[in-house]
């Protein structure tokens, strides 16, 4: 007797095989090393309150200290999270703050203020998964106050 696989069985088998193969394709999970002297915490204008807010709400994408949670270990979520962290670090890395020029720091803080004030950052899906990352109005004001201070201290005086 000849039996053929039904289309639904073929699709299910294909999905199971694809998922099994995907498990072998994993992004690197190690965080880059961090020199404490280069972090934003070592920056003279950074208060402990700012460092706390940035660590809580921004650190998983914008630092070298990404916390790997259980759901980030399974493809395809691991791929999405690795890409988000890579893009976040390229945009601004608070663990490498000392590598930015004064003008870059000023612009990055201004962008952080604007993005937090507009609700662009932290991204909504991240806040859904991590409600503790939600920025309060006081958190936003903390970021923006440091941005304003940095702007004021780097303004060039007319010669």
GROMACS .gro file of C-alpha atoms in nm:
model
  159
    1UNK     CA    1   0.000   0.000   0.000
    2UNK     CA    2   0.135   0.342  -0.098
    3UNK     CA    3   0.082   0.637   0.135
    4UNK     CA    4   0.176   0.991   0.049
    5UNK     CA    5   0.240   1.275   0.287
    6UNK     CA    6  -0.033   1.534   0.309
    7UNK     CA    7   0.070   1.895   0.231
    8UNK     CA    8   0.017   1.994   0.596
    9UNK     CA    9   0.254   1.717   0.708
   10UNK     CA   10   0.520   1.832   0.462
   11UNK     CA   11   0.489   2.190   0.586
   12UNK     CA   12   0.507   2.084   0.951
   13UNK     CA   13   0.809   1.863   0.884
   14UNK     CA   14   0.979   2.150   0.697
   15UNK     CA   15   0.919   2.388   0.987
   16UNK     CA   16   1.057   2.139   1.240
   17UNK     CA   17   1.368   2.076   1.028
   18UNK     CA   18   1.422   2.451   0.970
   19UNK     CA   19   1.389   2.518   1.344
   20UNK     CA   20   1.636   2.238   1.424
   21UNK     CA   21   1.889   2.373   1.172
   22UNK     CA   22   1.841   2.727   1.305
   23UNK     CA   23   1.953   2.613   1.651
   24UNK     CA   24   2.303   2.560   1.515
   25UNK     CA   25   2.329   2.918   1.384
   26UNK     CA   26   2.392   3.131   1.690
   27UNK     CA   27   2.536   3.480   1.717
   28UNK     CA   28   2.823   3.549   1.955
   29UNK     CA   29   2.691   3.605   2.307
   30UNK     CA   30   2.998   3.743   2.479
   31UNK     CA   31   2.995   4.112   2.561
   32UNK     CA   32   3.296   4.316   2.448
   33UNK     CA   33   3.534   4.408   2.730
   34UNK     CA   34   3.467   4.737   2.905
   35UNK     CA   35   3.726   4.982   3.032
   36UNK     CA   36   3.553   5.155   3.329
   37UNK     CA   37   3.749   5.473   3.255
   38UNK     CA   38   3.583   5.506   2.915
   39UNK     CA   39   3.221   5.465   3.028
   40UNK     CA   40   2.973   5.747   3.068
   41UNK     CA   41   2.991   5.684   3.445
   42UNK     CA   42   3.350   5.812   3.432
   43UNK     CA   43   3.245   6.127   3.244
   44UNK     CA   44   3.267   6.437   3.467
   45UNK     CA   45   2.916   6.561   3.373
   46UNK     CA   46   2.739   6.231   3.435
   47UNK     CA   47   2.551   6.208   3.762
   48UNK     CA   48   2.482   5.877   3.930
   49UNK     CA   49   2.114   5.939   3.853
   50UNK     CA   50   2.190   5.967   3.479
   51UNK     CA   51   2.407   5.655   3.487
   52UNK     CA   52   2.128   5.467   3.663
   53UNK     CA   53   1.863   5.576   3.411
   54UNK     CA   54   2.081   5.493   3.112
   55UNK     CA   55   2.179   5.157   3.256
   56UNK     CA   56   1.821   5.057   3.331
   57UNK     CA   57   1.652   5.186   3.017
   58UNK     CA   58   1.929   5.188   2.755
   59UNK     CA   59   2.203   4.949   2.864
   60UNK     CA   60   2.078   4.635   2.692
   61UNK     CA   61   2.126   4.791   2.348
   62UNK     CA   62   2.361   5.084   2.404
   63UNK     CA   63   2.645   4.939   2.612
   64UNK     CA   64   2.889   4.650   2.635
   65UNK     CA   65   2.698   4.515   2.935
   66UNK     CA   66   2.404   4.348   2.764
   67UNK     CA   67   2.210   4.113   2.987
   68UNK     CA   68   2.127   3.794   2.800
   69UNK     CA   69   1.786   3.670   2.907
   70UNK     CA   70   1.658   3.317   2.844
   71UNK     CA   71   1.449   3.412   2.540
   72UNK     CA   72   1.749   3.571   2.367
   73UNK     CA   73   1.921   3.233   2.342
   74UNK     CA   74   1.684   3.076   2.092
   75UNK     CA   75   1.688   3.154   1.720
   76UNK     CA   76   1.536   3.352   1.559
   77UNK     CA   77   1.498   3.577   1.867
   78UNK     CA   78   1.874   3.553   1.929
   79UNK     CA   79   1.939   3.686   1.578
   80UNK     CA   80   1.698   3.977   1.624
   81UNK     CA   81   1.845   4.069   1.961
   82UNK     CA   82   2.205   4.044   1.835
   83UNK     CA   83   2.120   4.273   1.545
   84UNK     CA   84   1.941   4.522   1.771
   85UNK     CA   85   2.237   4.532   2.009
   86UNK     CA   86   2.482   4.579   1.722
   87UNK     CA   87   2.275   4.863   1.576
   88UNK     CA   88   2.227   5.017   1.919
   89UNK     CA   89   2.600   5.013   1.993
   90UNK     CA   90   2.670   5.170   1.654
   91UNK     CA   91   2.427   5.452   1.731
   92UNK     CA   92   2.571   5.520   2.078
   93UNK     CA   93   2.766   5.304   2.320
   94UNK     CA   94   2.766   5.437   2.675
   95UNK     CA   95   3.045   5.189   2.761
   96UNK     CA   96   3.269   5.361   2.503
   97UNK     CA   97   3.174   5.718   2.593
   98UNK     CA   98   3.536   5.824   2.631
   99UNK     CA   99   3.606   5.738   2.267
  100UNK     CA  100   3.367   6.011   2.146
  101UNK     CA  101   3.483   6.367   2.091
  102UNK     CA  102   3.325   6.642   2.300
  103UNK     CA  103   3.111   6.744   2.002
  104UNK     CA  104   2.997   6.385   1.948
  105UNK     CA  105   2.910   6.351   2.317
  106UNK     CA  106   2.709   6.674   2.299
  107UNK     CA  107   2.520   6.557   1.988
  108UNK     CA  108   2.460   6.208   2.131
  109UNK     CA  109   2.320   6.347   2.456
  110UNK     CA  110   2.099   6.590   2.263
  111UNK     CA  111   1.972   6.301   2.047
  112UNK     CA  112   1.916   6.090   2.360
  113UNK     CA  113   1.711   6.373   2.510
  114UNK     CA  114   1.508   6.416   2.193
  115UNK     CA  115   1.452   6.040   2.146
  116UNK     CA  116   1.349   5.988   2.508
  117UNK     CA  117   1.124   6.295   2.508
  118UNK     CA  118   0.948   6.186   2.186
  119UNK     CA  119   0.905   5.827   2.308
  120UNK     CA  120   1.126   5.687   2.033
  121UNK     CA  121   1.357   5.538   2.294
  122UNK     CA  122   1.347   5.295   2.452
  123UNK     CA  123   1.162   5.113   2.177
  124UNK     CA  124   0.812   5.002   2.266
  125UNK     CA  125   0.870   4.627   2.221
  126UNK     CA  126   1.161   4.645   2.466
  127UNK     CA  127   0.949   4.830   2.723
  128UNK     CA  128   0.673   4.572   2.677
  129UNK     CA  129   0.919   4.297   2.769
  130UNK     CA  130   1.097   4.509   3.033
  131UNK     CA  131   0.852   4.748   3.202
  132UNK     CA  132   1.129   4.864   3.436
  133UNK     CA  133   1.292   5.031   3.134
  134UNK     CA  134   0.999   5.269   3.088
  135UNK     CA  135   1.118   5.627   3.128
  136UNK     CA  136   0.931   5.844   3.373
  137UNK     CA  137   0.904   6.219   3.310
  138UNK     CA  138   1.177   6.260   3.576
  139UNK     CA  139   1.402   6.013   3.389
  140UNK     CA  140   1.357   6.209   3.067
  141UNK     CA  141   1.431   6.533   3.252
  142UNK     CA  142   1.749   6.377   3.396
  143UNK     CA  143   1.874   6.291   3.046
  144UNK     CA  144   1.774   6.629   2.903
  145UNK     CA  145   1.926   6.826   3.193
  146UNK     CA  146   2.266   6.664   3.135
  147UNK     CA  147   2.229   6.728   2.761
  148UNK     CA  148   2.160   7.096   2.833
  149UNK     CA  149   2.455   7.121   3.071
  150UNK     CA  150   2.683   6.956   2.817
  151UNK     CA  151   2.559   7.192   2.546
  152UNK     CA  152   2.618   7.495   2.768
  153UNK     CA  153   2.967   7.383   2.871
  154UNK     CA  154   3.080   7.312   2.514
  155UNK     CA  155   2.946   7.632   2.356
  156UNK     CA  156   3.229   7.824   2.207
  157UNK     CA  157   3.265   8.178   2.328
  158UNK     CA  158   3.313   8.446   2.060
  159UNK     CA  159   3.674   8.547   2.015
   0.00000   0.00000   0.00000
